[in-house]
């Protein structure tokens, strides 16, 4: 697949947005695997839950763990896109967002190779970008549909904050990628959120030589 055909135009560099990156059956399969994980696999943050696969990133280095087979096939699918400049994905962060939940403006920081790829399952959301300055003037909004993949790199990764607004619904008429989406969305008609599970697949450069079985 040539990802350059999926580049979102007229925004700072660079976002690729691929609708229907996975099928409905694959989405159902992924949600079943995530929701069936044992309770200790979940880490609870202020109202949200997440899972780490491949290891837990740390400034001193990630202790690598074997990627489960159900997830490895999607890591490979992202790797085949060659969007990580020759690096191979070795970490997956699974986030669960209930309707109404979001995440504050932030950057992913230096623990990761400066490209992030995310598969959305279960619900849409809207990813917002703002300049990483005191003014934090907004730059763009991206609609993340169910079963889509978004790739964020270059200046939008390093120089901009990204966030998800805490809301039960989204009005998407000003999203920059509507021309790339799988469906047409009526202007000013709200989209209601439900529970979303995101799989963020990326490369952690600093990995320790020891392994956990």
Short mmCIF file of C-alpha atoms in Angstrom, two decimals:
data_model
loop_
_atom_site.label_atom_id
_atom_site.label_comp_id
_atom_site.label_asym_id
_atom_site.label_seq_id
_atom_site.Cartn_x
_atom_site.Cartn_y
_atom_site.Cartn_z
CA UNK A 1 0.00 0.00 0.00
CA UNK A 2 1.32 3.43 -0.95
CA UNK A 3 0.52 5.62 2.08
CA UNK A 4 1.30 8.84 0.21
CA UNK A 5 -2.13 8.51 -1.41
CA UNK A 6 -3.65 8.93 2.05
CA UNK A 7 -1.84 12.14 3.08
CA UNK A 8 -4.17 14.74 4.60
CA UNK A 9 -3.72 18.00 2.63
CA UNK A 10 -3.54 21.61 3.77
CA UNK A 11 -2.28 20.96 7.32
CA UNK A 12 1.20 21.03 8.87
CA UNK A 13 3.26 17.93 8.04
CA UNK A 14 2.43 15.13 8.29
CA UNK A 15 -0.68 12.98 8.75
CA UNK A 16 -1.72 9.96 6.72
CA UNK A 17 -5.29 8.76 7.28
CA UNK A 18 -6.37 5.32 6.02
CA UNK A 19 -10.07 4.50 6.44
CA UNK A 20 -11.11 0.85 6.83
CA UNK A 21 -7.55 -0.24 7.57
CA UNK A 22 -9.08 -3.26 9.29
CA UNK A 23 -12.37 -5.06 8.56
CA UNK A 24 -15.42 -5.27 10.77
CA UNK A 25 -14.53 -8.87 11.68
CA UNK A 26 -10.99 -7.81 12.60
CA UNK A 27 -12.35 -4.98 14.75
CA UNK A 28 -14.62 -7.43 16.57
CA UNK A 29 -11.69 -9.81 17.06
CA UNK A 30 -9.42 -7.10 18.47
CA UNK A 31 -12.08 -5.86 20.87
CA UNK A 32 -12.68 -9.42 22.08
CA UNK A 33 -8.98 -9.91 22.76
CA UNK A 34 -8.57 -6.56 24.54
CA UNK A 35 -11.70 -6.94 26.67
CA UNK A 36 -10.79 -10.54 27.50
CA UNK A 37 -7.38 -9.62 28.92
CA UNK A 38 -6.89 -10.57 32.60
CA UNK A 39 -7.51 -7.77 35.08
CA UNK A 40 -3.80 -7.38 36.06
CA UNK A 41 -3.01 -6.50 32.43
CA UNK A 42 -4.96 -3.25 32.80
CA UNK A 43 -3.35 -0.12 34.23
CA UNK A 44 -5.91 2.33 35.61
CA UNK A 45 -5.37 6.08 35.27
CA UNK A 46 -7.75 8.80 36.47
CA UNK A 47 -10.88 7.25 35.00
CA UNK A 48 -9.20 5.57 32.01
CA UNK A 49 -7.63 2.15 31.48
CA UNK A 50 -4.72 1.04 29.32
CA UNK A 51 -2.64 -2.02 28.44
CA UNK A 52 1.03 -2.21 27.37
CA UNK A 53 2.29 -4.88 24.98
CA UNK A 54 5.91 -5.44 23.99
CA UNK A 55 7.12 -3.96 27.27
CA UNK A 56 6.73 -0.78 29.30
CA UNK A 57 8.70 2.18 27.87
CA UNK A 58 11.15 3.76 30.31
CA UNK A 59 13.87 6.38 29.98
CA UNK A 60 16.46 3.76 31.05
CA UNK A 61 15.21 1.35 28.42
CA UNK A 62 12.24 -0.93 27.80
CA UNK A 63 12.40 -4.50 29.03
CA UNK A 64 11.03 -6.35 26.00
CA UNK A 65 8.17 -8.79 26.26
CA UNK A 66 6.94 -11.14 23.54
CA UNK A 67 4.11 -9.62 21.53
CA UNK A 68 1.01 -11.87 21.66
CA UNK A 69 0.14 -13.54 18.37
CA UNK A 70 -3.29 -11.90 18.11
CA UNK A 71 -1.58 -8.50 18.13
CA UNK A 72 1.58 -9.34 16.17
CA UNK A 73 -0.31 -9.64 12.89
CA UNK A 74 -1.44 -6.00 13.17
CA UNK A 75 2.05 -4.86 14.18
CA UNK A 76 3.26 -6.57 11.00
CA UNK A 77 0.51 -4.93 8.95
CA UNK A 78 1.67 -1.50 10.11
CA UNK A 79 5.32 -2.44 9.57
CA UNK A 80 4.55 -3.29 5.93
CA UNK A 81 3.50 0.33 5.36
CA UNK A 82 7.13 1.40 5.98
CA UNK A 83 6.11 4.62 7.71
CA UNK A 84 8.69 4.24 10.51
CA UNK A 85 11.72 5.00 8.34
CA UNK A 86 13.05 1.45 8.50
CA UNK A 87 12.31 0.98 12.19
CA UNK A 88 10.17 -1.98 13.21
CA UNK A 89 7.25 -1.45 15.62
CA UNK A 90 7.95 -3.10 18.97
CA UNK A 91 5.36 -1.59 21.32
CA UNK A 92 1.58 -1.32 21.40
CA UNK A 93 -0.34 0.88 23.82
CA UNK A 94 -4.02 0.00 24.13
CA UNK A 95 -6.24 2.78 25.50
CA UNK A 96 -9.91 2.50 26.40
CA UNK A 97 -12.03 5.65 26.19
CA UNK A 98 -15.59 5.54 27.45
CA UNK A 99 -18.04 8.00 25.90
CA UNK A 100 -17.27 11.40 27.40
CA UNK A 101 -13.63 10.61 28.18
CA UNK A 102 -10.68 12.33 26.53
CA UNK A 103 -7.03 13.12 27.09
CA UNK A 104 -5.31 16.42 27.89
CA UNK A 105 -2.99 18.13 25.37
CA UNK A 106 0.39 16.41 25.38
CA UNK A 107 3.30 15.17 23.30
CA UNK A 108 4.49 11.57 23.28
CA UNK A 109 8.02 12.62 24.13
CA UNK A 110 11.52 11.26 23.41
CA UNK A 111 10.97 7.64 24.49
CA UNK A 112 9.55 6.84 21.04
CA UNK A 113 10.64 7.10 17.43
CA UNK A 114 8.92 10.30 16.18
CA UNK A 115 6.13 8.56 14.28
CA UNK A 116 2.94 7.22 15.84
CA UNK A 117 0.30 4.99 14.24
CA UNK A 118 -3.11 4.32 15.79
CA UNK A 119 -5.96 1.94 14.93
CA UNK A 120 -9.40 2.93 16.28
CA UNK A 121 -11.96 0.29 17.28
CA UNK A 122 -15.51 0.51 18.60
CA UNK A 123 -16.15 4.22 18.12
CA UNK A 124 -14.95 7.32 16.34
CA UNK A 125 -13.24 10.23 18.06
CA UNK A 126 -11.72 13.57 17.05
CA UNK A 127 -7.99 14.17 17.51
CA UNK A 128 -7.09 17.84 17.97
CA UNK A 129 -3.68 19.43 17.39
CA UNK A 130 -2.38 22.71 18.79
CA UNK A 131 0.96 24.48 18.59
CA UNK A 132 3.19 23.66 21.55
CA UNK A 133 3.48 27.31 22.59
CA UNK A 134 2.01 29.45 25.37
CA UNK A 135 -0.81 30.54 23.06
CA UNK A 136 -1.58 26.92 22.02
CA UNK A 137 -3.39 28.16 18.95
CA UNK A 138 -5.29 25.31 17.32
CA UNK A 139 -3.93 23.91 14.12
CA UNK A 140 -6.30 21.17 12.95
CA UNK A 141 -8.78 18.45 13.88
CA UNK A 142 -8.78 14.92 12.51
CA UNK A 143 -11.78 12.59 12.56
CA UNK A 144 -10.73 9.07 13.52
CA UNK A 145 -13.37 6.67 12.27
CA UNK A 146 -13.84 3.13 13.50
CA UNK A 147 -11.43 0.70 11.82
CA UNK A 148 -9.18 3.51 10.55
CA UNK A 149 -5.44 3.98 10.88
CA UNK A 150 -3.85 7.38 11.44
CA UNK A 151 -0.12 8.04 11.07
CA UNK A 152 1.33 11.18 12.68
CA UNK A 153 4.93 12.24 12.06
CA UNK A 154 7.27 15.15 11.30
CA UNK A 155 6.35 18.56 12.77
CA UNK A 156 2.87 17.51 13.86
CA UNK A 157 4.49 14.86 16.05
CA UNK A 158 7.37 16.92 17.43
CA UNK A 159 6.09 20.52 17.55
CA UNK A 160 2.37 20.16 18.30
CA UNK A 161 0.31 18.97 21.23
CA UNK A 162 -2.47 16.49 20.58
CA UNK A 163 -5.59 15.88 22.63
CA UNK A 164 -9.11 14.46 22.68
CA UNK A 165 -11.89 16.65 24.06
CA UNK A 166 -14.01 15.25 26.88
CA UNK A 167 -17.40 14.99 25.19
CA UNK A 168 -20.23 12.59 24.44
CA UNK A 169 -20.47 13.72 20.81
CA UNK A 170 -18.50 15.53 18.11
CA UNK A 171 -19.38 18.01 15.39
CA UNK A 172 -16.93 17.16 12.61
CA UNK A 173 -17.56 19.65 9.79
CA UNK A 174 -14.19 21.37 10.41
CA UNK A 175 -12.10 18.19 10.48
CA UNK A 176 -9.27 18.40 7.95
CA UNK A 177 -9.55 14.83 6.69
CA UNK A 178 -13.23 14.62 5.72
CA UNK A 179 -12.19 14.10 2.10
CA UNK A 180 -10.20 11.04 3.18
CA UNK A 181 -12.96 9.46 5.26
CA UNK A 182 -15.00 6.37 4.40
CA UNK A 183 -18.37 8.16 4.69
CA UNK A 184 -19.93 11.57 4.15
CA UNK A 185 -20.99 13.44 7.28
CA UNK A 186 -23.82 16.01 7.21
CA UNK A 187 -22.70 19.47 8.28
CA UNK A 188 -23.34 20.31 11.94
CA UNK A 189 -24.92 16.91 12.63
CA UNK A 190 -23.37 15.53 15.85
CA UNK A 191 -21.73 12.11 15.95
CA UNK A 192 -22.38 10.29 19.21
CA UNK A 193 -19.41 8.55 20.79
CA UNK A 194 -19.44 5.12 22.38
CA UNK A 195 -16.59 3.13 23.95
CA UNK A 196 -13.45 3.42 21.83
CA UNK A 197 -10.37 1.22 22.04
CA UNK A 198 -7.25 2.59 20.37
CA UNK A 199 -4.16 0.56 19.49
CA UNK A 200 -1.12 2.81 19.22
CA UNK A 201 1.65 0.95 17.42
CA UNK A 202 5.14 2.47 17.44
CA UNK A 203 8.88 1.92 17.89
CA UNK A 204 10.76 2.27 21.18
CA UNK A 205 14.45 2.83 20.28
CA UNK A 206 15.96 2.13 23.70
CA UNK A 207 15.43 -1.54 24.56
CA UNK A 208 17.33 -3.46 27.23
CA UNK A 209 18.92 -6.78 26.38
CA UNK A 210 17.06 -8.77 29.04
CA UNK A 211 13.64 -10.26 28.32
CA UNK A 212 10.61 -11.18 30.37
CA UNK A 213 9.10 -14.53 29.39
#
